[in-house]
């Protein structure tokens, strides 16, 4: 995607263009499947964070085989295109944040 590569939550550096999402379709994170590169099992949404122009979803393997800290996957979505997070701006992400039980293995 064209635009700033700074995902730290800071504004783009002087002279850097802002993220341009014009002409791109919305992205719904719920339509993605994320698998662990080690055990090939599906990963579970564990965290969500807003970082400036980007929303970052953290997925972790919960197969019982892998250490979630070592097989963590980050998916970055331009905030302006993030259909799922934009439905509820106060949403923090994942079952853990909703207070639901989060079974392992």
XYZ file of N, CA and C in Angstrom:
315
model
N 0.839 -1.174 0.000
C 0.000 0.000 0.000
C 0.875 1.225 0.000
N 0.552 2.206 -0.788
C 1.345 3.415 -0.782
C 1.144 4.182 0.511
N 2.170 4.936 0.904
C 2.038 5.774 2.090
C 3.138 5.510 3.082
N 2.966 6.019 4.254
C 3.975 5.943 5.301
C 4.178 4.517 5.781
N 5.419 4.175 6.060
C 5.728 2.864 6.616
C 5.852 2.932 8.130
N 5.674 4.109 8.729
C 5.780 4.284 10.172
C 4.520 3.770 10.843
N 4.612 2.637 11.584
C 3.465 2.053 12.250
C 3.514 2.315 13.760
N 4.357 3.242 14.183
C 4.565 3.472 15.608
C 3.468 4.294 16.251
N 2.521 4.817 15.477
C 1.474 5.654 16.036
C 1.804 7.124 15.899
N 2.980 7.446 15.380
C 3.367 8.831 15.163
C 2.910 9.288 13.796
N 2.836 10.600 13.635
C 2.504 11.153 12.332
C 3.653 10.858 11.367
N 3.366 10.799 10.039
C 4.442 10.587 9.080
C 5.502 11.684 9.208
N 6.729 11.348 8.924
C 7.819 12.318 8.982
C 7.569 13.418 7.968
N 8.143 14.572 8.220
C 7.987 15.699 7.304
C 8.390 15.275 5.901
N 7.565 15.612 4.938
C 7.836 15.250 3.557
C 7.310 13.884 3.161
N 6.913 13.062 4.127
C 6.341 11.751 3.838
C 4.847 11.896 3.603
N 4.320 11.261 2.570
C 2.875 11.372 2.340
C 2.078 10.599 3.384
N 0.884 11.087 3.695
C -0.023 10.349 4.583
C -0.493 9.106 3.847
N -0.962 8.127 4.584
C -1.454 6.893 3.994
C -2.621 7.187 3.066
N -2.518 6.811 1.805
C -3.573 7.047 0.819
C -4.334 5.749 0.593
N -5.594 5.715 1.027
C -6.404 4.512 0.872
C -7.510 4.711 -0.162
N -7.467 5.833 -0.865
C -8.510 6.099 -1.855
C -8.503 5.015 -2.929
N -9.686 4.576 -3.290
C -9.827 3.557 -4.322
C -9.669 2.133 -3.834
N -9.391 1.934 -2.536
C -9.237 0.586 -1.988
C -10.522 0.156 -1.297
N -10.803 -1.123 -1.324
C -12.004 -1.680 -0.697
C -11.795 -1.865 0.792
N -12.888 -1.821 1.572
C -12.776 -2.087 3.012
C -12.247 -3.502 3.268
N -11.590 -3.662 4.402
C -11.049 -4.955 4.820
C -11.772 -5.366 6.092
N -12.276 -6.590 6.115
C -12.911 -7.106 7.321
C -12.048 -8.248 7.837
N -11.389 -8.018 8.951
C -10.451 -8.988 9.526
C -11.120 -10.333 9.797
N -12.433 -10.324 9.992
C -13.168 -11.563 10.266
C -13.215 -12.477 9.034
N -12.875 -11.946 7.871
C -12.873 -12.749 6.651
C -11.517 -13.393 6.376
N -10.565 -13.233 7.300
C -9.234 -13.811 7.127
C -9.056 -15.049 7.991
N -8.241 -15.953 7.504
C -7.853 -17.134 8.272
C -6.354 -17.025 8.515
N -5.946 -17.114 9.772
C -4.528 -16.996 10.119
C -4.072 -18.324 10.702
N -3.035 -18.902 10.090
C -2.515 -20.196 10.543
C -1.092 -20.040 11.059
N -0.746 -20.893 11.985
C 0.597 -20.934 12.545
C 1.561 -21.526 11.517
N 2.706 -20.889 11.343
C 3.713 -21.397 10.408
C 4.476 -22.596 10.944
N 4.315 -22.895 12.224
C 5.019 -24.024 12.832
C 4.159 -25.286 12.847
N 2.918 -25.190 13.365
C 2.078 -26.393 13.513
C 0.906 -26.438 12.521
N 0.704 -25.375 11.755
C -0.334 -25.282 10.727
C -1.759 -25.259 11.285
N -1.917 -24.991 12.572
C -3.245 -24.849 13.164
C -3.676 -23.393 13.069
N -4.987 -23.165 13.112
C -5.485 -21.794 13.088
C -5.054 -21.055 14.350
N -4.764 -19.780 14.189
C -4.434 -18.937 15.330
C -5.676 -18.173 15.769
N -5.669 -17.711 17.013
C -6.803 -17.030 17.625
C -6.448 -15.572 17.864
N -7.410 -14.694 17.611
C -7.210 -13.282 17.888
C -6.997 -13.089 19.386
N -5.856 -12.520 19.750
C -5.493 -12.364 21.155
C -5.439 -10.908 21.596
N -5.183 -9.987 20.653
C -5.059 -8.585 21.034
C -5.345 -7.686 19.844
N -5.670 -6.446 20.161
C -5.955 -5.428 19.156
C -5.392 -4.113 19.666
N -4.783 -3.350 18.762
C -4.230 -2.057 19.137
C -4.363 -1.087 17.970
N -4.763 0.129 18.283
C -4.797 1.195 17.284
C -3.452 1.903 17.327
N -2.784 2.004 16.151
C -1.478 2.666 16.056
C -1.536 3.703 14.942
N -1.986 4.885 15.279
C -2.057 5.951 14.283
C -2.986 5.582 13.142
N -2.462 5.539 11.935
C -3.245 5.221 10.740
C -3.478 3.728 10.558
N -2.986 2.906 11.486
C -3.066 1.452 11.345
C -3.739 0.825 12.559
N -4.464 -0.259 12.316
C -4.978 -1.120 13.383
C -4.158 -2.401 13.318
N -3.719 -2.866 14.483
C -2.866 -4.056 14.529
C -3.577 -5.154 15.315
N -3.791 -6.282 14.651
C -4.420 -7.455 15.252
C -3.319 -8.455 15.552
N -3.297 -8.977 16.776
C -2.298 -9.971 17.170
C -2.986 -11.319 17.320
N -2.476 -12.300 16.601
C -2.991 -13.670 16.660
C -1.944 -14.543 17.331
N -2.413 -15.525 18.111
C -1.508 -16.454 18.769
C -1.962 -17.884 18.553
N -0.978 -18.767 18.448
C -1.235 -20.187 18.322
C -1.621 -20.734 19.687
N -2.694 -21.500 19.733
C -3.136 -22.101 20.989
C -3.280 -23.612 20.852
N -2.428 -24.195 20.021
C -2.497 -25.631 19.759
C -2.006 -26.470 20.927
N -1.274 -25.849 21.846
C -0.660 -26.615 22.917
C 0.706 -27.144 22.514
N 1.041 -27.031 21.241
C 2.331 -27.484 20.720
C 3.320 -26.319 20.705
N 2.831 -25.153 20.312
C 3.686 -23.987 20.100
C 3.626 -23.018 21.275
N 4.707 -22.307 21.462
C 4.751 -21.231 22.443
C 4.126 -20.010 21.765
N 2.960 -19.531 22.234
C 2.298 -18.400 21.576
C 3.207 -17.180 21.419
N 4.135 -16.983 22.346
C 5.045 -15.830 22.241
C 5.987 -15.956 21.060
N 6.272 -17.179 20.634
C 7.210 -17.395 19.535
C 6.517 -17.498 18.180
N 5.232 -17.790 18.172
C 4.518 -17.981 16.903
C 3.477 -16.900 16.678
N 3.583 -15.801 17.399
C 2.643 -14.684 17.299
C 2.662 -14.099 15.883
N 1.485 -13.742 15.373
C 1.348 -13.117 14.056
C 0.688 -11.757 14.230
N 1.271 -10.722 13.622
C 0.679 -9.393 13.623
C 0.113 -9.115 12.241
N -1.149 -8.684 12.201
C -1.789 -8.305 10.947
C -2.107 -6.827 11.048
N -1.519 -6.026 10.150
C -1.735 -4.584 10.144
C -2.735 -4.226 9.056
N -3.745 -3.441 9.436
C -4.804 -3.036 8.524
C -4.915 -1.519 8.576
N -4.931 -0.839 7.423
C -5.141 0.612 7.459
C -6.452 0.929 8.194
N -6.391 1.796 9.206
C -7.567 2.102 10.024
C -8.743 2.589 9.187
N -8.463 3.360 8.152
C -9.534 3.897 7.324
C -10.271 2.804 6.548
N -9.642 1.660 6.345
C -10.264 0.560 5.599
C -10.762 -0.558 6.500
N -10.528 -0.455 7.797
C -10.832 -1.540 8.726
C -12.315 -1.556 9.090
N -13.065 -2.302 8.311
C -14.517 -2.388 8.488
C -14.892 -2.946 9.862
N -14.173 -3.937 10.340
C -14.515 -4.595 11.596
C -14.323 -3.649 12.785
N -13.164 -3.018 12.897
C -12.901 -2.116 14.028
C -13.719 -0.835 13.943
N -14.027 -0.387 12.738
C -14.784 0.857 12.582
C -16.257 0.700 12.936
N -16.758 -0.538 13.023
C -18.153 -0.755 13.443
C -18.349 -0.315 14.885
N -17.318 -0.471 15.708
C -17.405 -0.117 17.123
C -16.072 0.505 17.539
N -15.960 1.842 17.476
C -14.689 2.500 17.760
C -14.136 2.250 19.169
N -14.963 1.817 20.114
C -14.467 1.554 21.460
C -14.024 0.104 21.648
N -14.185 -0.743 20.615
C -13.820 -2.161 20.693
C -12.328 -2.300 20.926
N -11.947 -3.207 21.833
C -10.534 -3.427 22.155
C -10.003 -4.725 21.576
N -10.874 -5.599 21.102
C -10.426 -6.793 20.404
C -10.346 -8.055 21.221
N -10.684 -9.174 20.572
C -10.503 -10.501 21.136
C -11.483 -10.898 22.219
N -11.660 -12.200 22.389
C -12.543 -12.749 23.414
C -12.065 -12.378 24.802
N -10.763 -12.290 24.981
C -10.207 -11.980 26.298
C -10.701 -10.620 26.780
N -10.818 -9.671 25.867
C -11.256 -8.336 26.239
C -12.760 -8.287 26.477
N -13.482 -9.216 25.901
C -14.934 -9.257 26.079
C -15.325 -9.981 27.366
N -14.350 -10.613 28.021
C -14.604 -11.309 29.278
C -15.054 -12.736 29.086
N -15.084 -13.234 27.857
C -15.502 -14.608 27.601
C -14.376 -15.568 27.983
N -14.754 -16.786 28.294
C -13.736 -17.813 28.558
C -12.922 -18.012 27.296
N -11.680 -18.263 27.454
C -10.773 -18.412 26.313
C -10.039 -19.737 26.472
N -10.664 -20.865 26.028
C -10.063 -22.175 26.253
C -8.744 -22.356 25.523
N -7.882 -23.137 26.094
C -6.603 -23.458 25.467
C -6.580 -24.927 25.089
N -5.949 -25.176 23.913
C -5.685 -26.538 23.479
C -6.868 -27.217 23.031
